[in-house]
CSV table of C-alpha atoms and ligand atoms in Angstrom, one decimal:
chain,number,residue,atom,x,y,z
W,1,MET,CA,28.6,-1.6,-3.7
W,2,LEU,CA,24.5,-1.6,-3.6
W,3,SER,CA,24.6,1.5,-5.5
W,4,GLU,CA,26.5,0.6,-8.2
W,5,LYS,CA,24.8,-3.0,-8.5
W,6,LEU,CA,21.2,-1.0,-8.6
W,7,LYS,CA,22.4,1.4,-11.0
W,8,TYR,CA,23.6,-1.5,-13.3
W,9,ILE,CA,20.2,-3.3,-13.1
W,10,PHE,CA,18.2,-0.2,-13.5
W,11,ASP,CA,20.2,0.4,-16.6
W,12,GLN,CA,19.0,-2.8,-18.0
W,13,PHE,CA,15.4,-1.9,-18.5
W,14,GLN,CA,13.9,0.4,-21.0
W,15,HIS,CA,13.9,4.0,-20.3
W,16,SER,CA,16.0,7.1,-21.0
W,17,ALA,CA,16.3,8.1,-17.2
W,18,GLU,CA,19.6,8.7,-15.1
W,19,PHE,CA,20.1,6.9,-11.9
W,20,SER,CA,21.1,9.4,-9.2
W,21,SER,CA,20.6,7.4,-6.0
W,22,PHE,CA,18.2,5.2,-4.1
W,23,LYS,CA,16.5,4.4,-0.9
W,24,GLU,CA,15.4,1.2,0.5
W,25,LEU,CA,11.7,0.7,1.0
W,26,ALA,CA,11.6,-1.7,3.9
W,27,SER,CA,8.1,-2.3,4.7
W,28,GLY,CA,7.7,-5.6,3.1
W,29,HIS,CA,8.7,-8.9,4.6
W,30,ILE,CA,9.5,-11.0,1.5
W,31,ASN,CA,11.0,-8.9,-1.6
W,32,ASP,CA,13.8,-6.1,-1.4
W,33,THR,CA,12.4,-2.9,-2.7
W,34,TYR,CA,14.3,0.3,-3.9
W,35,LEU,CA,13.0,3.6,-4.6
W,36,ILE,CA,15.2,4.6,-7.6
W,37,LYS,CA,15.7,8.4,-7.7
W,38,THR,CA,16.6,9.8,-11.2
W,39,THR,CA,18.2,13.1,-12.2
W,40,LYS,CA,14.6,14.1,-13.8
W,41,LYS,CA,11.5,12.8,-12.5
W,42,PRO,CA,9.7,10.4,-12.7
W,43,PHE,CA,11.3,8.1,-10.2
W,44,PHE,CA,11.1,4.4,-10.2
W,45,VAL,CA,10.6,1.2,-7.9
W,46,LEU,CA,13.0,-1.5,-8.5
W,47,GLN,CA,12.1,-4.8,-6.7
W,48,ARG,CA,14.2,-8.0,-6.2
W,49,ILE,CA,11.4,-10.8,-6.2
W,50,ASN,CA,12.3,-13.4,-3.5
W,51,HIS,CA,12.7,-16.4,-5.7
W,52,GLY,CA,12.5,-18.9,-2.6
W,53,VAL,CA,8.9,-17.7,-2.0
W,54,PHE,CA,7.7,-16.9,-5.7
W,55,LYS,CA,9.0,-20.0,-7.7
W,56,ASN,CA,7.7,-18.7,-11.0
W,57,VAL,CA,8.7,-15.1,-11.4
W,58,PRO,CA,7.7,-14.9,-15.2
W,59,GLU,CA,4.3,-16.0,-14.2
W,60,LEU,CA,4.2,-13.6,-11.4
W,61,ILE,CA,4.9,-10.7,-13.9
W,62,GLU,CA,2.4,-12.0,-16.3
W,63,ASN,CA,-0.3,-11.9,-13.6
W,64,LYS,CA,0.7,-8.3,-12.6
W,65,VAL,CA,1.0,-6.9,-16.1
W,66,ALA,CA,-2.1,-8.8,-17.0
W,67,ILE,CA,-4.3,-6.9,-14.4
W,68,SER,CA,-2.7,-3.6,-14.9
W,69,ASN,CA,-3.8,-4.0,-18.6
W,70,HIS,CA,-7.1,-4.7,-17.7
W,71,ILE,CA,-7.7,-2.0,-15.1
W,72,LYS,CA,-6.1,0.5,-17.7
W,73,GLN,CA,-8.6,-0.6,-20.4
W,74,LYS,CA,-11.4,0.2,-17.7
W,75,LEU,CA,-10.0,3.4,-16.8
W,76,GLN,CA,-9.5,4.8,-20.3
W,77,HIS,CA,-11.8,7.5,-19.9
W,78,LEU,CA,-9.7,9.2,-17.1
W,79,SER,CA,-7.1,11.7,-18.1
W,80,PRO,CA,-3.6,10.6,-18.9
W,81,LYS,CA,-2.4,12.2,-15.7
W,82,LYS,CA,-5.0,10.4,-13.6
W,83,GLN,CA,-4.3,7.1,-15.3
W,84,LYS,CA,-0.7,7.3,-14.3
W,85,ARG,CA,-1.7,7.7,-10.7
W,86,GLN,CA,-4.2,4.9,-10.6
W,87,ILE,CA,-2.7,2.4,-12.9
W,88,LEU,CA,0.7,0.5,-12.2
W,89,THR,CA,3.3,0.7,-15.0
W,90,PHE,CA,5.7,-1.9,-15.5
W,91,LEU,CA,8.8,-1.7,-17.9
W,92,ASN,CA,10.4,-4.0,-19.9
W,93,THR,CA,14.0,-4.7,-20.1
W,94,LYS,CA,16.1,-3.9,-23.2
W,95,SER,CA,15.6,-7.2,-24.4
W,96,ASN,CA,12.1,-6.9,-24.0
W,97,ALA,CA,11.6,-9.1,-20.9
W,98,SER,CA,9.4,-8.3,-18.3
W,99,TYR,CA,12.0,-9.0,-15.7
W,100,PHE,CA,16.0,-9.1,-15.4
W,101,LYS,CA,17.8,-12.1,-14.1
W,102,GLY,CA,21.0,-11.5,-12.5
W,103,VAL,CA,24.0,-13.6,-12.2
W,104,GLU,CA,23.1,-14.6,-8.4
W,105,ASP,CA,19.7,-16.2,-9.7
W,106,ASP,CA,18.1,-12.9,-8.8
W,107,TYR,CA,15.0,-11.4,-10.5
W,108,TRP,CA,14.4,-8.0,-10.8
W,109,ASN,CA,11.3,-5.9,-11.8
W,110,LEU,CA,11.0,-2.2,-12.3
W,111,MET,CA,7.7,0.0,-12.2
W,112,GLN,CA,7.3,3.9,-12.3
W,113,PHE,CA,6.9,5.5,-8.8
W,114,ILE,CA,3.7,7.2,-8.3
W,115,HIS,CA,4.8,10.7,-7.4
W,116,LYS,CA,2.7,13.0,-4.5
W,117,SER,CA,1.5,9.7,-2.8
W,118,VAL,CA,1.6,8.5,0.8
W,119,THR,CA,1.2,5.0,2.2
W,120,PHE,CA,0.1,4.1,6.0
W,121,GLU,CA,1.6,1.5,8.2
W,122,GLN,CA,-1.3,2.0,10.6
W,123,VAL,CA,-4.6,3.9,10.0
W,124,GLU,CA,-5.2,7.4,11.8
W,125,SER,CA,-8.6,8.1,10.8
W,126,GLU,CA,-12.1,6.7,10.0
W,127,ASP,CA,-11.7,8.8,6.7
W,128,ILE,CA,-8.7,6.8,5.9
W,129,ALA,CA,-10.2,3.5,6.8
W,130,TYR,CA,-13.2,4.6,4.6
W,131,GLU,CA,-11.1,5.4,1.6
W,132,GLY,CA,-9.1,2.0,2.1
W,133,GLY,CA,-12.5,0.2,1.6
W,134,LYS,CA,-13.6,2.1,-1.2
W,135,LEU,CA,-10.3,1.6,-3.2
W,136,LEU,CA,-10.4,-2.1,-2.6
W,137,GLY,CA,-14.1,-2.2,-3.6
W,138,GLN,CA,-13.1,-0.4,-6.7
W,139,PHE,CA,-10.3,-3.0,-7.3
W,140,LEU,CA,-12.4,-5.8,-7.3
W,141,THR,CA,-15.1,-4.4,-9.3
W,142,LEU,CA,-12.6,-3.3,-11.9
W,143,THR,CA,-11.4,-6.9,-12.0
W,144,SER,CA,-14.5,-8.7,-11.6
W,145,ASP,CA,-14.8,-9.4,-15.3
W,146,PHE,CA,-11.4,-10.6,-15.8
W,147,ASP,CA,-11.3,-14.4,-15.9
W,148,ALA,CA,-9.6,-15.4,-12.8
W,149,SER,CA,-9.0,-19.0,-14.2
W,150,THR,CA,-6.4,-17.4,-16.7
W,151,LEU,CA,-4.2,-16.2,-13.5
W,152,SER,CA,-1.3,-18.4,-12.5
W,153,GLU,CA,-1.3,-19.6,-8.7
W,154,VAL,CA,2.0,-17.9,-8.1
W,155,ILE,CA,1.9,-19.4,-4.5
W,156,PRO,CA,-0.2,-22.5,-4.6
W,157,ASN,CA,-2.7,-22.7,-1.5
W,158,PHE,CA,-1.6,-19.3,-0.5
W,159,HIS,CA,-4.9,-18.9,1.7
W,160,ASP,CA,-5.9,-22.6,1.7
W,161,MET,CA,-6.8,-22.9,5.7
W,162,SER,CA,-5.9,-27.0,5.4
W,163,PHE,CA,-2.6,-26.3,3.8
W,164,ARG,CA,-1.8,-23.9,6.4
W,165,TYR,CA,-2.8,-26.3,9.3
W,166,ARG,CA,-0.6,-29.1,7.4
W,167,GLU,CA,2.3,-26.8,7.5
W,168,PHE,CA,1.6,-25.8,11.2
W,169,GLU,CA,1.5,-29.5,12.4
W,170,GLU,CA,4.6,-30.2,10.6
W,171,ALA,CA,6.3,-27.5,12.1
W,172,LEU,CA,5.1,-28.6,15.7
W,173,SER,CA,6.3,-32.1,15.2
W,174,LYS,CA,9.9,-30.8,14.4
W,175,THR,CA,10.2,-27.9,16.5
W,176,SER,CA,12.3,-27.3,19.7
W,177,GLU,CA,10.9,-28.0,23.2
W,178,ASP,CA,11.8,-24.0,24.0
W,179,LYS,CA,9.9,-23.1,21.0
W,180,LEU,CA,6.9,-25.2,22.1
W,181,LEU,CA,7.0,-23.8,25.5
W,182,LYS,CA,7.2,-20.3,24.4
W,183,ALA,CA,4.4,-20.6,21.9
W,184,GLN,CA,2.1,-22.7,24.1
W,185,THR,CA,-0.7,-20.1,24.4
W,186,SER,CA,-0.6,-19.4,20.8
W,187,ILE,CA,-0.5,-23.2,19.7
W,188,GLN,CA,-3.8,-23.9,21.8
W,189,ILE,CA,-5.5,-21.0,20.2
W,190,VAL,CA,-4.7,-22.5,16.7
W,191,GLN,CA,-6.0,-25.9,17.8
W,192,ASP,CA,-9.1,-24.7,19.4
W,193,LEU,CA,-10.4,-22.8,16.3
W,194,LYS,CA,-9.5,-25.3,13.7
W,195,ILE,CA,-13.4,-26.2,12.8
W,196,GLU,CA,-14.5,-22.3,12.7
W,197,MET,CA,-11.7,-21.4,10.6
W,198,HIS,CA,-12.4,-23.8,7.7
W,199,ILE,CA,-15.8,-22.6,7.3
W,200,LEU,CA,-15.1,-20.3,4.2
W,201,GLN,CA,-12.7,-22.8,2.6
W,202,THR,CA,-15.5,-25.5,2.6
W,203,LEU,CA,-18.0,-22.7,1.0
W,204,LYS,CA,-15.1,-22.1,-1.6
W,205,GLU,CA,-14.7,-25.7,-2.4
W,206,SER,CA,-18.4,-26.6,-2.7
W,207,GLY,CA,-18.7,-23.6,-5.1
W,208,GLU,CA,-21.2,-21.8,-3.0
W,209,ILE,CA,-18.7,-18.8,-2.7
W,210,LYS,CA,-17.4,-18.2,-6.3
W,211,LEU,CA,-13.9,-17.5,-7.3
W,212,ARG,CA,-13.0,-14.0,-8.6
W,213,VAL,CA,-9.7,-12.0,-9.0
W,214,THR,CA,-8.2,-11.4,-5.4
W,215,HIS,CA,-5.3,-9.3,-4.6
W,216,ASN,CA,-4.3,-11.4,-1.4
W,217,ASP,CA,-2.3,-8.9,0.2
W,218,THR,CA,-4.6,-5.9,0.9
W,219,LYS,CA,-2.9,-4.6,4.1
W,220,ILE,CA,-3.1,-1.0,4.4
W,221,SER,CA,0.4,-0.2,3.5
W,222,ASN,CA,-0.2,-1.6,0.1
W,223,VAL,CA,-2.9,1.2,-0.5
W,224,LEU,CA,-1.6,4.3,-2.0
W,225,PHE,CA,-3.2,7.5,-1.2
W,226,ASP,CA,-2.8,10.9,-2.8
W,227,LYS,CA,-1.6,14.0,-0.3
W,228,LYS,CA,-5.2,14.7,0.7
W,229,HIS,CA,-5.5,10.9,1.7
W,230,LYS,CA,-7.8,10.0,-1.2
W,231,GLY,CA,-7.0,6.4,-2.4
W,232,LEU,CA,-5.2,6.1,-5.6
W,233,CYS,CA,-4.5,2.6,-6.2
W,234,LEU,CA,-3.4,-0.7,-4.6
W,235,ILE,CA,0.3,-1.6,-4.9
W,236,ASP,CA,2.2,-4.9,-4.5
W,237,THR,CA,0.2,-7.0,-7.0
W,238,ASP,CA,2.6,-10.0,-6.6
W,239,THR,CA,0.0,-12.2,-5.2
W,240,VAL,CA,-3.0,-11.4,-7.3
W,241,MET,CA,-4.4,-14.8,-7.9
W,242,PRO,CA,-8.1,-16.2,-8.1
W,243,GLY,CA,-9.6,-16.0,-4.5
W,244,ILE,CA,-12.8,-15.4,-2.7
W,245,VAL,CA,-13.8,-11.7,-1.7
W,246,HIS,CA,-13.3,-12.6,2.0
W,247,TYR,CA,-9.6,-12.8,1.6
W,248,ASP,CA,-9.3,-9.2,0.5
W,249,PHE,CA,-11.7,-7.8,2.9
W,250,GLY,CA,-10.4,-9.8,5.9
W,251,ASP,CA,-6.6,-9.0,5.2
W,252,ALA,CA,-7.2,-5.4,4.9
W,253,ILE,CA,-9.1,-5.2,8.3
W,254,ARG,CA,-6.3,-6.9,9.7
W,255,THR,CA,-4.1,-4.0,9.6
W,256,ILE,CA,-6.9,-1.2,9.3
W,257,CYS,CA,-8.4,-1.8,12.9
W,258,ASN,CA,-5.4,-2.8,14.7
W,259,SER,CA,-4.7,-0.1,17.2
W,260,ALA,CA,-0.9,-1.0,17.1
W,261,ALA,CA,1.6,-2.3,14.7
W,262,GLU,CA,1.7,-5.7,13.4
W,263,ASP,CA,4.6,-6.7,15.3
W,264,GLU,CA,3.8,-4.6,18.5
W,265,ALA,CA,5.1,-6.8,21.5
W,266,ASN,CA,3.1,-4.7,24.2
W,267,LEU,CA,0.0,-6.7,23.7
W,268,ALA,CA,-1.9,-4.3,26.0
W,269,LEU,CA,-1.8,-1.8,23.1
W,270,VAL,CA,-3.5,-4.1,20.7
W,271,THR,CA,-7.0,-3.8,20.3
W,272,PHE,CA,-9.7,-4.1,17.5
W,273,ASN,CA,-11.0,-0.5,16.5
W,274,MET,CA,-14.5,-0.9,15.6
W,275,SER,CA,-15.2,2.4,14.3
W,276,TYR,CA,-12.4,1.7,11.5
W,277,TYR,CA,-14.0,-1.6,10.7
W,278,LYS,CA,-17.4,0.2,9.9
W,279,ALA,CA,-15.9,2.9,8.2
W,280,TYR,CA,-13.9,0.4,6.1
W,281,LYS,CA,-17.0,-1.7,5.3
W,282,LYS,CA,-19.0,1.4,4.4
W,283,GLY,CA,-16.6,2.3,1.8
W,284,PHE,CA,-16.0,-1.2,0.6
W,285,LEU,CA,-19.7,-1.9,0.3
W,286,GLN,CA,-20.6,1.5,-1.4
W,287,GLU,CA,-18.4,0.0,-4.2
W,288,MET,CA,-19.4,-3.6,-4.1
W,289,LYS,CA,-22.8,-4.3,-2.7
W,290,GLN,CA,-24.6,-4.7,-6.2
W,291,SER,CA,-22.0,-7.5,-7.0
W,292,LEU,CA,-21.8,-9.4,-3.6
W,293,THR,CA,-24.2,-12.3,-3.3
W,294,PRO,CA,-26.2,-12.6,0.1
W,295,LEU,CA,-23.8,-15.3,1.4
W,296,GLU,CA,-20.7,-13.4,0.3
W,297,LEU,CA,-22.0,-10.4,2.3
W,298,GLN,CA,-23.2,-12.5,5.3
W,299,TYR,CA,-19.8,-14.0,5.6
W,300,LEU,CA,-17.8,-10.7,5.7
W,301,PRO,CA,-17.1,-10.5,9.3
W,302,LEU,CA,-16.1,-14.3,9.5
W,303,GLY,CA,-13.9,-13.4,6.5
W,304,ALA,CA,-12.1,-10.7,8.8
W,305,LYS,CA,-11.7,-13.2,11.7
W,306,THR,CA,-10.4,-15.8,9.3
W,307,MET,CA,-7.7,-13.4,7.8
W,308,ILE,CA,-6.5,-12.4,11.1
W,309,PHE,CA,-6.2,-15.9,12.2
W,310,ILE,CA,-4.4,-17.2,9.0
W,311,ILE,CA,-1.8,-14.6,9.1
W,312,GLY,CA,-1.3,-15.3,12.6
W,313,LEU,CA,-1.0,-18.9,12.0
W,314,ARG,CA,1.7,-18.4,9.4
W,315,PHE,CA,3.7,-16.1,11.7
W,316,LEU,CA,3.3,-18.8,14.2
W,317,THR,CA,4.4,-21.7,11.9
W,318,ASP,CA,7.4,-19.6,10.7
W,319,PHE,CA,8.5,-19.1,14.5
W,320,LEU,CA,8.3,-22.7,15.0
W,321,ASN,CA,10.2,-23.3,11.9
W,322,GLY,CA,13.0,-21.2,12.9
W,323,ASP,CA,12.2,-17.8,10.8
W,324,ILE,CA,12.7,-19.5,7.3
W,325,TYR,CA,9.8,-17.5,5.2
W,326,TYR,CA,9.5,-13.9,6.7
W,327,LYS,CA,12.1,-11.2,7.3
W,328,THR,CA,12.8,-11.0,10.9
W,329,LYS,CA,14.6,-8.2,13.2
W,330,TYR,CA,15.2,-10.4,16.4
W,331,PRO,CA,14.7,-13.9,17.5
W,332,GLU,CA,11.1,-13.8,18.7
W,333,HIS,CA,9.9,-11.5,16.3
W,334,ASN,CA,7.8,-13.9,14.3
W,335,LEU,CA,6.0,-15.0,17.5
W,336,ASP,CA,5.5,-11.5,18.7
W,337,ARG,CA,3.5,-11.1,15.3
W,338,ALA,CA,1.5,-14.1,15.9
W,339,LYS,CA,0.5,-13.3,19.5
W,340,ASN,CA,-0.3,-9.8,18.3
W,341,GLN,CA,-2.8,-11.1,15.5
W,342,PHE,CA,-4.1,-13.5,18.1
W,343,LYS,CA,-4.8,-10.6,20.5
W,344,LEU,CA,-6.5,-8.6,17.6
W,345,LEU,CA,-8.6,-11.8,17.1
W,346,GLN,CA,-9.8,-11.8,20.6
W,347,SER,CA,-10.5,-8.1,20.9
W,348,PHE,CA,-12.4,-8.5,17.5
W,349,THR,CA,-14.5,-11.6,18.7
W,350,ASP,CA,-15.3,-9.9,22.1
W,351,GLN,CA,-16.7,-6.9,20.3
W,352,MET,CA,-18.7,-8.7,17.8
W,353,GLY,CA,-20.1,-11.3,20.3
W,354,VAL,CA,-21.0,-14.9,19.1
W,355,ASP,CA,-23.8,-13.7,17.3
W,356,GLY,CA,-21.7,-11.2,15.3
W,357,PHE,CA,-20.6,-14.2,13.2
W,358,ARG,CA,-23.4,-16.2,13.1
W,359,VAL,CA,-25.1,-16.5,9.6
K,1,LIG,C1,3.9,-10.5,3.5
K,1,LIG,O1,6.2,-8.8,2.0
K,1,LIG,P1,4.9,-8.5,2.4
K,1,LIG,O2,4.9,-7.6,3.4
K,1,LIG,O3,4.2,-7.6,1.1
K,1,LIG,C2,3.1,-11.8,2.9
K,1,LIG,C3,1.6,-11.5,3.2
K,1,LIG,C4,1.4,-11.2,4.7
K,1,LIG,C5,2.2,-10.1,5.2
K,1,LIG,C6,2.2,-9.9,6.4
K,1,LIG,C7,4.1,-13.5,-0.4
K,1,LIG,O4,3.7,-9.5,2.5
K,1,LIG,O5,0.8,-12.8,2.8
K,1,LIG,O6,0.2,-10.9,4.9
K,1,LIG,O7,3.7,-10.5,4.8
K,1,LIG,N1,3.3,-12.1,1.5
K,1,LIG,C8,3.8,-13.5,1.3
K,1,LIG,O8,2.4,-8.5,6.9
K,1,LIG,O9,3.9,-14.3,1.7
K,2,LIG,MG1,3.1,-8.5,-0.5
């Protein structure tokens, strides 16, 4: 039984808590995540890291712990209570490893649950967008003096556009006629935007936009808020790696400004909410403006466009590949996700106008 298995794994970690029950936290597309309730608070979050996606789990956990420790040092002035709510705390196993390896080649990681917190799958107000922006700005500021080159690239080429195009082109050449037909419009969009979608990568490769620590999965459901909807911390730091600021800015926008869920199939419901964009950007710049170069600042809108696009491209590629990467609930789930992102992109570009992206 799953409950017994989770209790067993939970008990391999260093704590004196007693397992009472569990609840699956099903919002992620890659890992399996469980809230572990104990007889006495705090609760915990137990996560099975998807080893197919994350090839080197020890390095992934090293990254996460190093970033948490760095933030902890920076936030030493806060009360212990506040620190517990704003910094992720990972636990070691009884044999002092940072993860537990099960017999089925399954890798587990445990952290403390942050009580009295909430997350949003979708944004409900400008205030939440603003708070989300502030929190991301704080994360990037707190980690700005961390040497990004010491982080492992847990998923190589994660936001690399040429790599994602290569994967897409390979999928195109191997997929079925039926899938090609169903995805025709989306495929055309991808082909049309190829040059523009490489602009940021070129600036990154030339060194004109510098590498820093980035979170790389800043969707709004990865932002933890307190009950009054003030930002607490970013969660899901699995993909913390060297990157450019546009990755994090754009990936957050992608979810914050979508008037519908990421997989809403009725595209009439999918529009880009410009007032949330402005609120988010305001919060973000309040924390970040001093440390952004003029070039980084000018390219933020294109960062948003590029990140909406790249996630759409990845969903589309996975559809063409027969759903081998993301968890899906029905056969065309990935295609619906891709179409959704491309509709969002269209709505964003319509509202920004051509000049909105010009620098
Ligand atoms: C995946 O599993 P989750 O929800 O944390 C993906 C992100 C995508 C996101 C789309 C390692 O994140 O890159 O933006 O789905 N993570 C990985 O919702 O591929
Ligand atoms: Mg993630």
